[in-house]
CSV table of C-alpha atoms in Angstrom, one decimal:
chain,number,residue,atom,x,y,z
M,26,MET,CA,166.0,111.6,94.0
M,27,TRP,CA,166.6,113.6,97.2
M,28,GLY,CA,169.9,114.9,95.8
M,29,LEU,CA,168.0,116.2,92.8
M,30,ALA,CA,165.3,117.7,95.0
M,31,THR,CA,168.0,119.4,97.1
M,32,ILE,CA,169.8,120.8,94.0
M,33,LEU,CA,166.5,122.1,92.5
M,34,HIS,CA,165.4,123.7,95.8
M,35,ILE,CA,168.8,125.5,96.1
M,36,PHE,CA,168.7,126.7,92.5
M,37,TRP,CA,165.0,127.8,92.7
M,38,THR,CA,165.3,129.5,96.1
M,39,TRP,CA,168.8,131.0,96.0
M,40,CYS,CA,169.3,131.6,92.3
M,41,LEU,CA,166.2,131.8,90.1
M,42,LYS,CA,163.8,133.3,92.7
M,43,LYS,CA,166.3,134.8,95.1
M,44,ASP,CA,164.5,138.2,95.5
M,45,GLN,CA,161.1,136.6,95.9
M,46,SER,CA,162.0,133.8,98.3
M,47,MET,CA,160.8,134.1,101.9
M,48,HIS,CA,162.5,132.7,105.0
M,49,LEU,CA,160.0,129.8,105.1
M,50,GLN,CA,160.9,128.7,101.6
M,51,LYS,CA,164.6,128.9,102.4
M,52,ILE,CA,164.4,127.0,105.7
M,53,MET,CA,162.4,124.2,104.0
M,54,LEU,CA,165.7,123.1,102.4
M,55,PHE,CA,166.3,121.0,105.6
M,56,VAL,CA,163.7,118.5,104.5
M,57,PRO,CA,165.3,117.2,101.3
M,58,VAL,CA,168.8,117.6,102.9
M,59,PHE,CA,167.7,115.4,105.8
M,60,PHE,CA,166.3,112.7,103.6
M,61,LEU,CA,169.4,112.8,101.4
M,62,GLY,CA,171.6,112.4,104.4
M,63,TYR,CA,169.4,109.6,105.9
M,64,THR,CA,169.3,107.8,102.5
M,65,LEU,CA,173.1,107.9,102.2
M,66,ILE,CA,173.6,106.6,105.7
M,67,ASP,CA,171.0,103.8,105.1
M,68,TYR,CA,172.9,102.8,102.0
M,69,VAL,CA,176.2,102.6,103.9
M,70,TYR,CA,174.5,100.8,106.7
M,71,PHE,CA,173.0,98.0,104.5
M,72,ASN,CA,176.2,97.7,102.5
M,73,ALA,CA,178.0,96.9,105.8
M,74,CYS,CA,175.9,93.7,106.2
M,75,PRO,CA,176.7,91.3,107.9
M,76,TRP,CA,176.7,93.8,110.8
M,77,ASN,CA,179.2,93.4,113.7
M,78,GLN,CA,181.0,95.7,116.0
M,79,ALA,CA,184.2,95.5,114.0
M,80,ASN,CA,182.8,97.4,111.0
M,81,GLY,CA,181.5,100.3,113.1
M,82,VAL,CA,177.8,99.9,112.3
M,83,GLN,CA,177.0,101.1,115.8
M,84,TYR,CA,178.2,104.6,114.9
M,85,LEU,CA,176.0,104.6,111.8
M,86,GLN,CA,173.0,103.7,114.0
M,87,ILE,CA,173.9,106.6,116.4
M,88,VAL,CA,173.9,109.0,113.4
M,89,GLN,CA,170.6,107.6,112.1
M,90,ILE,CA,169.0,108.1,115.6
M,91,ALA,CA,170.4,111.6,115.8
M,92,LEU,CA,169.1,112.6,112.4
M,93,ILE,CA,165.6,111.2,113.1
M,94,THR,CA,165.5,113.0,116.5
M,95,ILE,CA,166.7,116.3,115.1
M,96,PHE,CA,164.4,116.2,112.0
M,97,ASN,CA,161.3,115.4,114.0
M,98,THR,CA,162.1,118.1,116.5
M,99,LEU,CA,162.7,120.7,113.9
M,100,PHE,CA,159.6,119.7,112.0
M,101,VAL,CA,157.4,120.1,115.0
M,102,GLY,CA,158.9,123.6,115.6
M,103,LEU,CA,158.4,124.6,112.0
M,104,CYS,CA,154.7,123.5,112.1
M,105,LEU,CA,154.2,125.6,115.3
M,106,PHE,CA,155.9,128.6,113.7
M,107,ILE,CA,153.9,128.4,110.5
M,108,SER,CA,150.6,127.9,112.4
M,109,LYS,CA,151.4,131.2,114.2
M,110,GLY,CA,151.6,132.8,110.8
M,111,TRP,CA,155.3,133.0,110.4
M,112,SER,CA,156.4,134.2,106.9
M,113,ILE,CA,152.8,134.4,105.8
M,114,MET,CA,151.3,137.0,108.2
M,115,ARG,CA,154.3,138.1,110.2
M,116,ASN,CA,158.0,137.6,110.7
M,117,ALA,CA,158.3,138.4,114.5
M,118,PHE,CA,157.1,136.8,117.7
M,119,THR,CA,156.7,137.9,121.3
M,120,ARG,CA,159.1,136.5,123.9
M,121,GLU,CA,156.2,134.5,125.4
M,122,GLU,CA,155.4,132.9,122.1
M,123,LEU,CA,159.1,132.0,121.5
M,124,SER,CA,159.4,130.6,125.0
M,125,SER,CA,156.3,128.5,124.5
M,126,ILE,CA,157.4,127.0,121.2
M,127,THR,CA,160.9,126.4,122.5
M,128,MET,CA,159.5,124.5,125.5
M,129,ILE,CA,157.3,122.3,123.3
M,130,VAL,CA,160.2,121.6,120.9
M,131,GLY,CA,162.5,120.8,123.8
M,132,ILE,CA,160.0,118.4,125.3
M,133,PHE,CA,159.7,116.6,121.9
M,134,TYR,CA,163.5,116.3,121.7
M,135,LEU,CA,163.7,114.7,125.2
M,136,VAL,CA,160.8,112.3,124.4
M,137,TYR,CA,162.3,111.2,121.1
M,138,SER,CA,165.7,110.7,122.8
M,139,ALA,CA,164.1,108.8,125.6
M,140,TYR,CA,162.3,106.5,123.1
M,141,PHE,CA,165.5,105.4,121.5
M,142,ILE,CA,167.2,104.9,124.8
M,143,ALA,CA,164.3,102.8,126.0
M,144,SER,CA,164.1,100.8,122.8
M,145,ASP,CA,165.4,97.6,124.6
M,146,ILE,CA,163.0,98.0,127.5
M,147,PRO,CA,159.5,97.0,126.3
M,148,SER,CA,157.5,98.3,129.3
M,149,LEU,CA,159.3,101.7,129.3
M,150,LYS,CA,159.0,101.9,125.5
M,151,ILE,CA,155.2,101.7,125.7
M,152,VAL,CA,155.1,104.5,128.2
M,153,ILE,CA,157.3,106.7,126.0
M,154,ILE,CA,155.1,106.0,122.9
M,155,VAL,CA,152.0,106.9,124.9
M,156,ILE,CA,153.7,110.2,126.0
M,157,LEU,CA,154.7,110.8,122.4
M,158,ILE,CA,151.1,110.3,121.2
M,159,ILE,CA,149.9,112.8,123.8
M,160,MET,CA,152.5,115.2,122.5
M,161,TYR,CA,151.3,114.7,119.0
M,162,VAL,CA,147.7,115.5,120.1
M,163,TRP,CA,148.9,118.6,121.9
M,164,VAL,CA,150.8,119.9,118.9
M,165,ALA,CA,148.0,119.1,116.5
M,166,LEU,CA,145.4,120.9,118.6
M,167,THR,CA,147.8,123.9,119.1
M,168,CYS,CA,148.5,124.2,115.4
M,169,VAL,CA,144.8,124.0,114.5
M,170,LYS,CA,143.9,126.5,117.1
M,171,ASN,CA,146.6,128.9,115.9
M,172,CYS,CA,145.6,128.5,112.3
M,173,LEU,CA,141.9,129.1,113.1
M,174,VAL,CA,142.8,132.3,114.9
M,175,ASN,CA,144.8,133.5,111.9
M,176,ILE,CA,142.0,132.5,109.4
M,177,ARG,CA,139.5,134.5,111.4
M,178,THR,CA,141.8,137.5,111.5
M,179,LEU,CA,142.3,137.3,107.7
M,180,ARG,CA,138.5,137.0,107.1
M,181,SER,CA,137.9,140.2,109.2
M,182,HIS,CA,140.6,142.0,107.2
M,183,ILE,CA,139.1,140.8,103.9
M,184,MET,CA,135.7,142.2,105.0
M,185,ILE,CA,137.2,145.5,106.1
M,186,THR,CA,139.5,145.9,103.0
M,187,GLY,CA,136.5,146.1,100.6
M,188,ALA,CA,137.4,147.1,97.0
M,189,GLU,CA,141.1,147.5,97.3
M,190,GLU,CA,141.9,144.7,94.8
M,191,ILE,CA,145.6,144.3,95.3
M,192,ILE,CA,145.4,144.0,99.1
M,193,LEU,CA,142.3,141.8,98.8
M,194,ASP,CA,144.1,139.3,96.5
M,195,ALA,CA,147.0,139.1,99.0
M,196,LEU,CA,144.7,138.5,101.9
M,197,LYS,CA,142.8,135.8,100.1
M,198,LEU,CA,146.1,134.1,99.1
M,199,LYS,CA,147.2,134.2,102.8
M,200,LYS,CA,143.9,132.8,103.9
M,201,TYR,CA,144.1,130.0,101.3
M,202,LEU,CA,147.6,129.1,102.5
M,203,MET,CA,146.5,129.0,106.2
M,204,VAL,CA,143.4,126.9,105.5
M,205,ASN,CA,145.4,124.4,103.5
M,206,PHE,CA,148.2,124.3,106.1
M,207,CYS,CA,145.6,123.7,108.8
M,208,ALA,CA,144.0,120.8,107.0
M,209,ILE,CA,147.4,119.2,106.0
M,210,THR,CA,148.8,119.6,109.5
M,211,PHE,CA,145.7,118.1,111.1
M,212,LEU,CA,145.8,115.1,108.7
M,213,PHE,CA,149.5,114.6,109.2
M,214,TYR,CA,149.3,114.5,113.0
M,215,LEU,CA,146.1,112.4,112.9
M,216,ASN,CA,148.1,109.9,110.9
M,217,LYS,CA,151.0,110.0,113.4
M,218,ILE,CA,148.6,109.5,116.3
M,219,VAL,CA,146.6,106.6,114.8
M,220,TYR,CA,149.7,104.9,113.3
M,221,ASN,CA,151.8,105.1,116.4
M,222,GLY,CA,148.8,104.2,118.6
M,223,LEU,CA,148.1,101.0,116.5
M,224,TYR,CA,151.8,100.1,116.6
M,225,THR,CA,151.8,100.5,120.4
M,226,PHE,CA,149.3,97.6,120.7
M,227,ILE,CA,150.6,95.6,117.8
M,228,ASN,CA,154.4,95.3,118.0
M,229,ASN,CA,155.6,98.3,120.2
M,230,ASN,CA,157.2,100.0,117.2
M,231,ILE,CA,157.2,103.6,116.0
M,232,VAL,CA,158.0,105.8,113.0
């Protein structure tokens, strides 16, 4: 399924709609590619059962952990960029904005790495999960705040634009995209916060 999604995305973005595809649509290829890679590694991992050191399953586990860490880190960064209006309202950022996003993404990478390192130490694992939940709250609030700023800006432009139909339609479409992204991002991170929070008190697990 993920292989088909990857092929269709490449065909649609780089072949059929090459001239109309934005940077955002192209970079979203990493989502099906990640799940395709993770599914293949999972398949190899379960086929290696019974697991022992001789068949090298520890290396598959390392690759799985690396993929999960990189994917979640990239996904957080992508959410922050889109909330700032990247590829919808603008394509460039100030040095301060880039530094801020890089810092948040770097912290996420360290926290995710620390989680897997501390997976065999229950007390430390709980601390890492709590830190991760706080990070999710921080990212969710940051994304929602950025989206609301962009939505207000678009509303003011729509009011100023008046009767210029072509520009007005483009502004309304951008506003529609930002409103939906804001709602989806909020619900996504709310799910992560609640789910990980419940798992912290139930069985100290995380996804």
